[in-house]
Structures are given as structure tokens and as C-alpha cells.
Coordinates of C-alpha atoms in Angstrom, one line a residue:
M346 CA 132.7 126.8 71.5
D347 CA 133.3 129.9 68.6
W348 CA 131.1 128.2 66.1
L349 CA 128.2 128.1 68.5
W350 CA 128.3 132.4 68.9
Q351 CA 129.6 132.4 65.1
I352 CA 125.6 130.8 64.3
F353 CA 124.0 133.4 66.6
D354 CA 125.9 136.4 65.8
P355 CA 124.1 138.5 63.6
A356 CA 127.3 140.1 62.1
N357 CA 128.0 137.1 61.2
I358 CA 125.1 135.3 59.5
G359 CA 126.2 136.6 55.7
A360 CA 129.7 134.8 56.3
F361 CA 127.7 131.7 57.6
F362 CA 126.4 131.5 54.1
I363 CA 128.9 132.3 52.0
Q364 CA 130.7 129.9 53.5
F365 CA 127.6 127.2 52.9
K366 CA 127.6 128.2 49.1
N367 CA 131.7 127.8 49.0
E368 CA 131.1 124.4 50.8
M369 CA 127.9 122.6 49.3
T370 CA 130.0 123.0 45.9
T371 CA 132.7 120.6 46.4
P372 CA 131.6 116.5 46.2
T373 CA 133.8 116.2 50.0
F374 CA 130.7 118.1 51.2
W375 CA 127.8 116.0 50.3
V376 CA 130.0 113.0 51.1
A377 CA 130.4 114.6 54.4
V378 CA 126.9 115.5 54.5
G379 CA 125.1 111.9 53.6
K380 CA 127.9 109.9 56.3
I381 CA 126.0 113.5 59.3
I382 CA 122.3 111.2 58.3
W383 CA 123.9 108.0 57.9
I384 CA 125.1 108.5 62.1
N385 CA 122.1 110.1 62.7
V386 CA 119.6 107.4 61.4
L387 CA 121.9 104.8 63.5
L388 CA 121.8 106.8 66.6
S389 CA 118.4 108.5 66.5
G390 CA 116.7 104.9 67.4
D391 CA 116.5 105.9 71.2
N392 CA 115.4 109.3 70.4
A393 CA 112.2 108.4 68.0
L394 CA 111.2 105.6 70.4
V395 CA 111.3 109.3 73.4
I396 CA 109.4 110.9 70.5
A397 CA 106.4 107.8 70.2
L398 CA 106.5 107.3 73.5
A399 CA 106.0 111.0 74.7
C400 CA 103.6 111.6 72.0
R401 CA 101.7 108.5 72.2
G402 CA 98.7 109.7 74.6
L403 CA 98.2 112.7 72.4
A404 CA 95.5 113.4 70.4
P405 CA 95.5 112.6 67.0
R406 CA 95.2 115.8 65.5
Q407 CA 98.0 116.8 68.4
R408 CA 101.0 113.6 67.6
L409 CA 102.3 114.8 64.4
W410 CA 103.1 117.8 65.1
G411 CA 104.1 116.5 68.6
M412 CA 106.8 114.4 66.5
I413 CA 108.0 117.4 64.5
F414 CA 108.0 119.6 67.5
G415 CA 110.1 117.3 69.1
A416 CA 112.2 116.1 66.5
A417 CA 113.3 119.3 65.7
A418 CA 114.2 119.8 69.2
A419 CA 116.2 117.4 69.5
V420 CA 118.2 118.9 66.2
L421 CA 118.5 121.8 67.4
L422 CA 120.2 120.6 70.9
R423 CA 122.5 118.7 68.5
I424 CA 123.8 121.8 67.0
I425 CA 124.0 123.3 70.1
F426 CA 125.8 120.9 72.2
T427 CA 128.2 119.1 69.7
G428 CA 129.9 122.3 71.0
I429 CA 129.5 121.9 75.0
V430 CA 128.1 118.7 75.9
A431 CA 131.4 117.3 75.6
T432 CA 132.6 119.7 78.1
L433 CA 130.1 119.4 79.9
M434 CA 129.4 116.0 80.1
G435 CA 133.1 115.3 81.7
L436 CA 131.7 116.9 84.8
P437 CA 131.7 114.8 88.0
Y438 CA 128.0 114.4 88.5
L439 CA 126.6 115.7 85.4
K440 CA 125.5 112.5 84.4
L441 CA 124.3 111.0 87.3
V442 CA 121.5 113.8 87.4
G443 CA 121.0 113.1 84.3
G444 CA 121.2 110.0 84.2
L445 CA 118.6 110.0 87.3
A446 CA 116.3 112.4 84.5
L447 CA 116.1 110.0 82.7
I448 CA 114.3 107.2 85.1
V449 CA 112.2 109.3 86.0
I450 CA 110.7 110.5 82.5
A451 CA 111.6 106.2 81.2
A452 CA 108.8 105.6 84.5
K453 CA 106.7 108.4 83.1
L454 CA 106.1 107.2 80.3
L455 CA 104.5 104.0 81.0
V456 CA 101.7 105.6 82.7
P457 CA 98.7 106.4 81.2
E458 CA 97.6 109.5 80.2
E459 CA 94.3 111.6 81.0
E460 CA 91.7 112.2 78.1
D461 CA 90.9 115.0 78.0
E462 CA 89.4 117.0 74.8
D463 CA 89.6 120.5 75.8
S464 CA 92.0 122.7 73.4
V465 CA 93.4 124.7 76.1
D466 CA 94.6 121.0 77.9
A467 CA 95.4 119.6 74.5
A468 CA 98.2 122.1 73.9
A469 CA 99.5 121.7 77.2
H470 CA 99.4 117.9 76.6
L471 CA 101.6 119.1 73.4
W472 CA 104.2 121.2 74.9
A473 CA 104.4 118.6 78.1
A474 CA 105.3 116.0 75.4
V475 CA 108.1 118.1 73.2
Q476 CA 109.3 119.3 77.3
I477 CA 110.1 115.4 77.9
V478 CA 111.1 115.3 74.4
V479 CA 114.4 117.7 75.5
V480 CA 114.9 116.4 78.6
A481 CA 115.4 113.4 77.1
D482 CA 117.8 113.6 74.2
I483 CA 119.8 116.4 76.3
V484 CA 120.8 112.9 78.5
M485 CA 121.3 110.7 75.2
S486 CA 122.9 113.2 73.3
L487 CA 126.8 111.9 74.0
D488 CA 126.7 110.0 71.8
N489 CA 124.7 111.4 68.7
V490 CA 127.1 114.7 68.9
I491 CA 130.8 113.2 69.4
A492 CA 129.9 110.9 66.4
V493 CA 128.6 113.8 64.4
A494 CA 131.3 116.4 65.2
A495 CA 133.7 114.0 64.2
A496 CA 132.1 113.5 60.5
A497 CA 131.3 117.6 59.9
N498 CA 135.5 118.3 60.9
G499 CA 134.7 122.0 61.9
S500 CA 132.4 122.8 59.4
V501 CA 129.8 124.7 60.6
P502 CA 127.1 124.3 57.0
L503 CA 127.5 120.8 56.6
L504 CA 126.8 120.7 60.4
V505 CA 123.5 122.3 60.4
L506 CA 122.3 121.4 57.1
G507 CA 123.1 117.3 58.4
L508 CA 121.4 117.4 61.4
A509 CA 118.5 119.7 59.4
I510 CA 118.0 116.4 57.3
S511 CA 117.9 114.5 59.8
V512 CA 114.6 115.8 60.7
P513 CA 112.3 114.1 58.9
L514 CA 114.3 110.3 59.3
I515 CA 113.5 111.0 63.2
V516 CA 109.8 112.2 62.5
A517 CA 109.0 108.7 60.2
G518 CA 110.6 106.9 63.0
A519 CA 108.8 108.4 65.8
A520 CA 106.0 107.5 63.4
L521 CA 107.0 104.2 62.7
I522 CA 107.7 103.2 66.3
M523 CA 104.0 105.0 67.4
A524 CA 101.9 102.6 64.7
L525 CA 104.2 99.6 66.5
L526 CA 103.0 100.7 70.1
N527 CA 99.5 101.4 69.2
K528 CA 99.5 97.6 68.3
L529 CA 101.5 96.4 71.0
P530 CA 101.1 97.9 73.9
I531 CA 103.6 96.0 76.0
L532 CA 106.5 97.2 73.6
V533 CA 105.8 100.5 76.1
W534 CA 107.4 98.9 78.4
A535 CA 110.4 97.4 76.3
G536 CA 110.6 100.8 75.7
A537 CA 110.6 101.9 78.9
A538 CA 113.2 99.4 80.2
L539 CA 115.4 100.4 76.9
L540 CA 115.5 104.1 78.5
G541 CA 116.1 102.6 81.7
W542 CA 119.1 100.7 80.4
I543 CA 120.5 103.5 78.6
A544 CA 120.3 105.8 82.4
G545 CA 122.3 103.1 83.9
D546 CA 125.0 103.2 81.3
V547 CA 124.7 107.0 81.5
I548 CA 126.1 107.1 85.4
A549 CA 128.3 104.1 85.2
T550 CA 130.0 106.7 83.1
D551 CA 130.1 109.5 85.3
P552 CA 133.2 110.7 85.6
A553 CA 132.2 110.8 89.7
V554 CA 131.0 107.4 89.6
Q555 CA 133.1 105.1 87.0
P556 CA 136.3 105.5 88.8
R557 CA 134.1 104.2 91.9
L558 CA 132.4 101.5 90.1
D559 CA 136.5 100.5 89.1
A560 CA 137.5 100.4 92.0
L561 CA 134.7 97.8 93.7
F562 CA 135.3 95.7 91.0
A563 CA 138.9 95.7 90.7
G564 CA 139.0 93.3 93.6
P565 CA 137.9 90.3 95.1
L566 CA 134.0 90.3 94.2
G567 CA 134.9 91.2 90.6
A568 CA 137.1 87.9 90.5
R569 CA 134.5 86.0 91.9
L570 CA 131.7 87.4 89.7
D571 CA 134.5 86.6 86.8
S572 CA 134.8 83.2 88.2
L573 CA 130.4 82.8 88.6
L574 CA 130.7 84.3 84.9
A575 CA 133.3 81.6 83.8
A576 CA 130.7 78.6 85.1
F577 CA 127.7 79.5 82.8
G578 CA 130.2 79.6 79.6
A579 CA 130.3 83.8 79.6
A580 CA 133.5 86.0 79.4
P581 CA 135.0 87.9 82.4
H582 CA 133.4 91.3 82.7
F583 CA 134.0 92.3 85.9
A584 CA 137.7 92.5 86.9
N585 CA 141.0 94.0 85.1
G586 CA 139.1 97.1 84.1
G587 CA 135.7 95.0 82.5
N588 CA 132.6 96.6 81.8
G589 CA 130.2 94.9 83.8
G590 CA 129.9 97.7 86.2
E591 CA 128.0 99.2 83.5
I592 CA 126.4 96.2 82.3
L593 CA 125.2 96.0 86.2
L594 CA 123.7 99.7 86.6
A595 CA 122.5 99.1 83.3
V596 CA 120.3 96.3 84.8
L597 CA 119.8 97.9 87.4
G598 CA 118.3 100.9 85.7
I599 CA 116.0 99.1 84.2
I600 CA 114.7 97.0 87.5
I601 CA 113.8 100.7 88.8
V602 CA 112.5 101.9 85.7
L603 CA 109.8 99.1 85.4
I604 CA 108.9 98.7 89.4
A605 CA 108.5 102.5 89.4
G606 CA 106.8 102.6 86.5
S607 CA 104.6 99.8 87.8
I608 CA 103.6 101.4 90.3
W609 CA 103.4 104.9 89.1
R610 CA 100.4 103.6 86.4
R611 CA 98.8 101.8 89.5
R612 CA 98.0 104.6 91.9
S613 CA 97.2 107.1 88.1
L614 CA 94.3 104.5 87.2
Q615 CA 93.5 104.2 91.1
K616 CA 93.2 107.3 90.8
A617 CA 91.3 108.1 87.4
K618 CA 88.9 104.6 88.7
H619 CA 88.1 106.8 91.7
A620 CA 87.2 110.1 90.1
T621 CA 85.0 108.4 87.6
E622 CA 82.9 106.3 90.4
A623 CA 82.8 109.9 92.3
A624 CA 81.2 111.7 88.7

């Protein structure tokens, strides 16, 4: 975590820019920048999806700011979490809590936003959307930060530059996904289901959950499930340390998100209907 303090310590800001100036003159620096940008393009699709889902209910003039702030927050978290997430995610039950939070976020994204032209409420909705993006990105950042940290190879300027350049790429991806969501509303449900899958997978890899899953499927249950899969021509996934438990929890995450989101959405629509009738 030493590099994290270097970023925020005013005494080291000058040294940071000197290091940046020296490193950017080498070809390897720009090759590494390209690697970091490409990693973010490949791994930031889920973040662009969250941004698009969270901002779709904003007023048109608020959507661009929501995407920009959401992407900037996501990248800032990447910079910070590269030094601490890998350590924190090794703590028992932290991924479990994060996965459950992501399930709630995914279900909430299925609830239609209440339309309100008041500027104060619009600003509140904007920051609520950004908060959704921030919380979701905390949960989903592990794969990104590990890959980016490896590409940066300990260089702080390289890490910051590569991630900063990624902001417009995430915004562009979110804008494209939002356009598709407006054309095909069914994709909102598909996006929520994807977040449910990610949440289930995060929970399954929690240090406190994964050993219990392995123990559960290491015995006769795992063997029976693999035999059932073999009958359908599928490869075994449960016994002998397979990833069947992760897949099972990921599918369960999808089911929970869709059911909870449907109930939440129906109640919200009924509440809005009653409010309209009362008015």
C-alpha cells in the first residue's frame, strides 16, 4: 500500500510527476499503457452495464453527467483498490456481504424510476445513480485491479494514466448500452440477471464460503450431480474440486435477482398507480 500514500502525500507529488516524466519517454511505458487500456476494455463491460442501468432513469440532461461521474468514480476506485482490494477480499465474509449488496443493487435496477421534473430531485437521483455505480464497482473490482496492477508492474504514473484514459472508454460503452436498453427494454432484465450471476460468483469465492462448497460437493452429492451431467453429455463440474458450486450459486444469484426484482417492481408500479388515482 506504499504507492497509495505516495499519491495522496503532498510531499511526494513533485516526485510523482518527475517519475511520470522520466517513464513516459520509454517505449515500454506506452506498451504497458496500452495493456492497461485493453485490460479495462475487456474487463469493464460489467461496469459500463451498471452505469447504463443506473442512469437510464435520469432526465436526458442528467444522463451524461451520471455516466461521466460514474465512470470517474469507477476508475478512481480502481486506483485506490489496486493496493487494498486484494488484501481486503481475502477476509472471510467480506465477499459474501459484497455479493449480497450486489444482489440488492441488481434487483433495484429493475424498479422503474419515478419521474420528477424538480431540479433538486433530479440532482438527488443523479447522485443516487452514482452511488449505485460506486457500490457495485466495489464488489466487482477484484478481477480488474489484479490484472491492472500486474500490467502496471508497480509504476504509479503508469497505473494512473492507464486508468484515466479508460474513463472515456467506459463512458462510451455505457452510452452504447443505454441506447440498446432504450430500444430493447428486455435487456434491462438480462443486465440484472448478469449482475445476479456476478454476485453469486463473488459469494461462492468468499474465503468462508468456498471451503464449505468444496466440502459439500466433495462427497456423494458431487458424484451424483456429475453422473447426472454425464447423462446429458456435459462435463463433470462438482466432484474433485470442480467449479460446480460457483456455477450453482451464480445461477441462484440470477434467480434471486429476477424474483426479488419482479416483486419490487410490481409493488413500485402498484404504489405509483395508487398515487396517480389518489391525485
